[in-house]
Amino acid sequence: MTKRIFRLIIGLTTIGILLSGCFGDGISIPVGDGESIKIGTDEEDGVSFEATDKNGETVSFNASSDGEIPEDFPDYIPFPSDFQVNATTTITENGEKGMNVSYQTDSATFEEVWDMYQSFAEDNNYEEITSMTSNDYNTMLINNENESIGITAFAEENEDGNNFVTVNIVHLKVSEESNQEE
């Protein structure tokens, strides 16, 4: 069910944005066998999709570019002193919530940003699952028994020759049910 729903979500994104702008609370599209997709937009939450299967289980997706970190994004994950949020996404399925925050900063160098995240991982006893580093691109996946965090940083330069760093943080909180299944 999940693959089919996500394919529908991707295919309906553009249509959903257009249609939900016409219908205040969004629209609900039945897709058969008691399954449905609800598509909506608003200024606070951005674009949202919620898929429900015939058993009543839901998968939700929210994307926003309002410049704010979602309230329920973990506050212990560090950010530089000055940064601009580009986009956020949240996906919830079967008690697991995945969140993504993408931001840019010119208040710290590429090396300073990467050192901040490496120190965070070491200081908080995360296990490094994988990592890759290069001159202008670093990525790592860290986890503990309750969560996984993926961090990717890019060193970039704008048209004026000024350097900045783009960072993408993916956070997955694992439900207690998922931990018990393992």
Short mmCIF file of C-alpha atoms in Angstrom, two decimals:
data_model
loop_
_atom_site.label_atom_id
_atom_site.label_comp_id
_atom_site.label_asym_id
_atom_site.label_seq_id
_atom_site.Cartn_x
_atom_site.Cartn_y
_atom_site.Cartn_z
CA MET A 1 0.00 0.00 0.00
CA THR A 2 2.75 2.46 0.93
CA LYS A 3 4.53 2.39 -2.45
CA ARG A 4 1.27 2.89 -4.30
CA ILE A 5 0.27 5.77 -2.06
CA PHE A 6 3.64 7.50 -2.38
CA ARG A 7 3.51 7.19 -6.17
CA LEU A 8 0.08 8.77 -6.09
CA ILE A 9 1.33 11.51 -3.79
CA ILE A 10 4.18 12.37 -6.13
CA GLY A 11 1.89 12.32 -9.15
CA LEU A 12 -0.77 14.44 -7.46
CA THR A 13 1.52 17.05 -5.91
CA THR A 14 1.05 19.69 -8.57
CA ILE A 15 -2.64 18.99 -8.99
CA GLY A 16 -3.08 18.95 -5.23
CA ILE A 17 -1.45 22.31 -4.76
CA LEU A 18 -3.67 23.84 -7.41
CA LEU A 19 -6.87 22.19 -6.18
CA SER A 20 -6.27 22.75 -2.48
CA GLY A 21 -5.85 26.43 -3.17
CA CYS A 22 -9.44 26.32 -4.41
CA PHE A 23 -10.80 24.30 -1.46
CA GLY A 24 -9.95 25.87 1.93
CA ASP A 25 -9.45 22.73 4.02
CA GLY A 26 -8.00 20.67 1.19
CA ILE A 27 -9.56 17.81 -0.68
CA SER A 28 -9.96 14.10 0.00
CA ILE A 29 -9.58 11.65 -2.87
CA PRO A 30 -10.88 8.09 -2.43
CA VAL A 31 -8.54 5.58 -4.08
CA GLY A 32 -10.53 2.38 -3.51
CA ASP A 33 -11.06 -0.28 -0.85
CA GLY A 34 -11.60 2.33 1.87
CA GLU A 35 -8.29 4.03 1.11
CA SER A 36 -8.01 7.78 0.61
CA ILE A 37 -5.59 10.63 0.15
CA LYS A 38 -6.18 14.07 1.67
CA ILE A 39 -4.28 16.99 0.15
CA GLY A 40 -4.16 20.44 1.68
CA THR A 41 -2.19 23.66 1.91
CA ASP A 42 -2.07 26.55 4.31
CA GLU A 43 0.32 29.36 5.19
CA GLU A 44 1.46 27.74 8.46
CA ASP A 45 1.90 24.10 7.48
CA GLY A 46 2.73 24.36 3.77
CA VAL A 47 1.62 21.41 1.65
CA SER A 48 0.31 18.31 3.39
CA PHE A 49 -0.72 14.84 2.27
CA GLU A 50 -2.38 12.19 4.38
CA ALA A 51 -3.03 8.70 3.07
CA THR A 52 -5.33 6.27 4.87
CA ASP A 53 -5.56 2.57 4.07
CA LYS A 54 -8.62 0.35 4.48
CA ASN A 55 -7.50 -0.57 8.02
CA GLY A 56 -7.43 3.09 9.05
CA GLU A 57 -3.62 3.31 9.23
CA THR A 58 -2.26 6.61 8.00
CA VAL A 59 0.89 7.93 6.39
CA SER A 60 1.32 11.67 6.41
CA PHE A 61 3.71 14.01 4.61
CA ASN A 62 4.17 17.74 5.15
CA ALA A 63 6.49 20.11 3.29
CA SER A 64 7.09 23.73 4.20
CA SER A 65 9.34 26.58 3.19
CA ASP A 66 8.21 29.07 5.84
CA GLY A 67 11.77 29.55 7.15
CA GLU A 68 11.07 27.94 10.53
CA ILE A 69 12.30 24.74 12.14
CA PRO A 70 9.27 22.58 13.02
CA GLU A 71 8.33 22.80 16.71
CA ASP A 72 8.78 19.07 17.23
CA PHE A 73 12.23 18.89 15.60
CA PRO A 74 14.69 17.84 18.34
CA ASP A 75 16.11 20.94 20.02
CA TYR A 76 19.31 19.13 21.04
CA ILE A 77 20.53 18.92 17.44
CA PRO A 78 22.84 21.93 17.02
CA PHE A 79 22.64 24.74 14.48
CA PRO A 80 25.10 27.58 13.86
CA SER A 81 24.46 30.96 15.48
CA ASP A 82 22.98 32.41 12.29
CA PHE A 83 21.24 30.38 9.59
CA GLN A 84 18.29 30.44 7.20
CA VAL A 85 15.92 27.48 6.89
CA ASN A 86 15.28 26.66 3.22
CA ALA A 87 12.73 23.86 3.58
CA THR A 88 11.38 21.26 5.97
CA THR A 89 9.55 17.99 5.47
CA THR A 90 7.90 15.57 7.89
CA ILE A 91 6.74 12.02 7.16
CA THR A 92 4.88 9.93 9.74
CA GLU A 93 4.13 6.22 9.30
CA ASN A 94 3.42 3.41 11.78
CA GLY A 95 4.49 5.45 14.80
CA GLU A 96 7.77 6.54 13.24
CA LYS A 97 8.35 10.17 12.38
CA GLY A 98 10.97 11.30 9.89
CA MET A 99 11.86 14.97 9.67
CA ASN A 100 14.15 16.84 7.32
CA VAL A 101 15.50 20.38 7.77
CA SER A 102 17.56 22.05 5.06
CA TYR A 103 19.35 25.31 5.86
CA GLN A 104 22.10 27.66 4.72
CA THR A 105 24.61 29.63 6.74
CA ASP A 106 27.43 32.03 6.06
CA SER A 107 28.15 32.63 9.77
CA ALA A 108 30.42 29.57 9.96
CA THR A 109 32.84 27.91 7.58
CA PHE A 110 32.28 24.49 6.08
CA GLU A 111 34.89 23.05 8.47
CA GLU A 112 33.31 24.73 11.53
CA VAL A 113 29.87 23.41 10.66
CA TRP A 114 31.18 19.89 10.11
CA ASP A 115 33.21 19.96 13.34
CA MET A 116 30.05 21.04 15.20
CA TYR A 117 28.17 17.94 13.99
CA GLN A 118 31.09 15.57 14.58
CA SER A 119 31.41 16.89 18.15
CA PHE A 120 27.66 16.52 18.63
CA ALA A 121 27.84 12.86 17.57
CA GLU A 122 30.86 12.08 19.76
CA ASP A 123 29.64 14.02 22.82
CA ASN A 124 26.26 12.27 22.74
CA ASN A 125 27.60 8.74 22.12
CA TYR A 126 26.01 8.22 18.72
CA GLU A 127 27.30 5.31 16.68
CA GLU A 128 28.59 6.35 13.27
CA ILE A 129 27.05 4.02 10.71
CA THR A 130 28.63 5.54 7.64
CA SER A 131 30.42 8.70 6.59
CA MET A 132 32.01 10.25 3.55
CA THR A 133 34.13 13.38 3.33
CA SER A 134 35.58 15.42 0.50
CA ASN A 135 36.73 19.00 -0.02
CA ASP A 136 33.25 20.46 -0.34
CA TYR A 137 30.83 17.68 0.63
CA ASN A 138 30.57 15.68 3.86
CA THR A 139 27.91 13.26 5.00
CA MET A 140 27.37 10.95 7.96
CA LEU A 141 24.69 8.71 9.35
CA ILE A 142 24.64 8.31 13.13
CA ASN A 143 22.25 6.50 15.41
CA ASN A 144 21.42 5.22 18.86
CA GLU A 145 18.66 2.89 20.01
CA ASN A 146 15.97 5.58 19.67
CA GLU A 147 16.86 7.55 16.56
CA SER A 148 18.89 7.91 13.40
CA ILE A 149 20.30 11.19 12.16
CA GLY A 150 21.71 11.84 8.70
CA ILE A 151 23.73 15.02 8.19
CA THR A 152 25.01 16.29 4.86
CA ALA A 153 26.95 19.53 4.39
CA PHE A 154 27.94 21.24 1.15
CA ALA A 155 30.47 24.07 0.77
CA GLU A 156 29.14 26.50 -1.80
CA GLU A 157 29.86 29.89 -3.34
CA ASN A 158 27.31 32.43 -4.57
CA GLU A 159 27.55 34.63 -7.68
CA ASP A 160 29.39 37.32 -5.70
CA GLY A 161 32.11 34.89 -4.66
CA ASN A 162 30.92 34.66 -1.04
CA ASN A 163 31.13 31.27 0.64
CA PHE A 164 28.23 29.64 2.44
CA VAL A 165 27.30 26.19 3.71
CA THR A 166 24.13 24.25 2.92
CA VAL A 167 23.20 21.57 5.45
CA ASN A 168 20.53 18.90 5.28
CA ILE A 169 19.57 17.10 8.50
CA VAL A 170 17.31 14.04 8.44
CA HIS A 171 16.00 12.83 11.80
CA LEU A 172 14.11 9.57 12.29
CA LYS A 173 12.63 8.86 15.70
CA VAL A 174 12.02 5.13 16.07
CA SER A 175 8.87 4.14 17.93
CA GLU A 176 8.99 1.79 20.91
CA GLU A 177 6.97 -0.72 18.84
CA SER A 178 9.69 -0.77 16.17
CA ASN A 179 12.38 -1.32 18.80
CA GLN A 180 10.44 -4.28 20.21
CA GLU A 181 10.07 -5.87 16.75
CA GLU A 182 13.86 -6.08 16.29
#
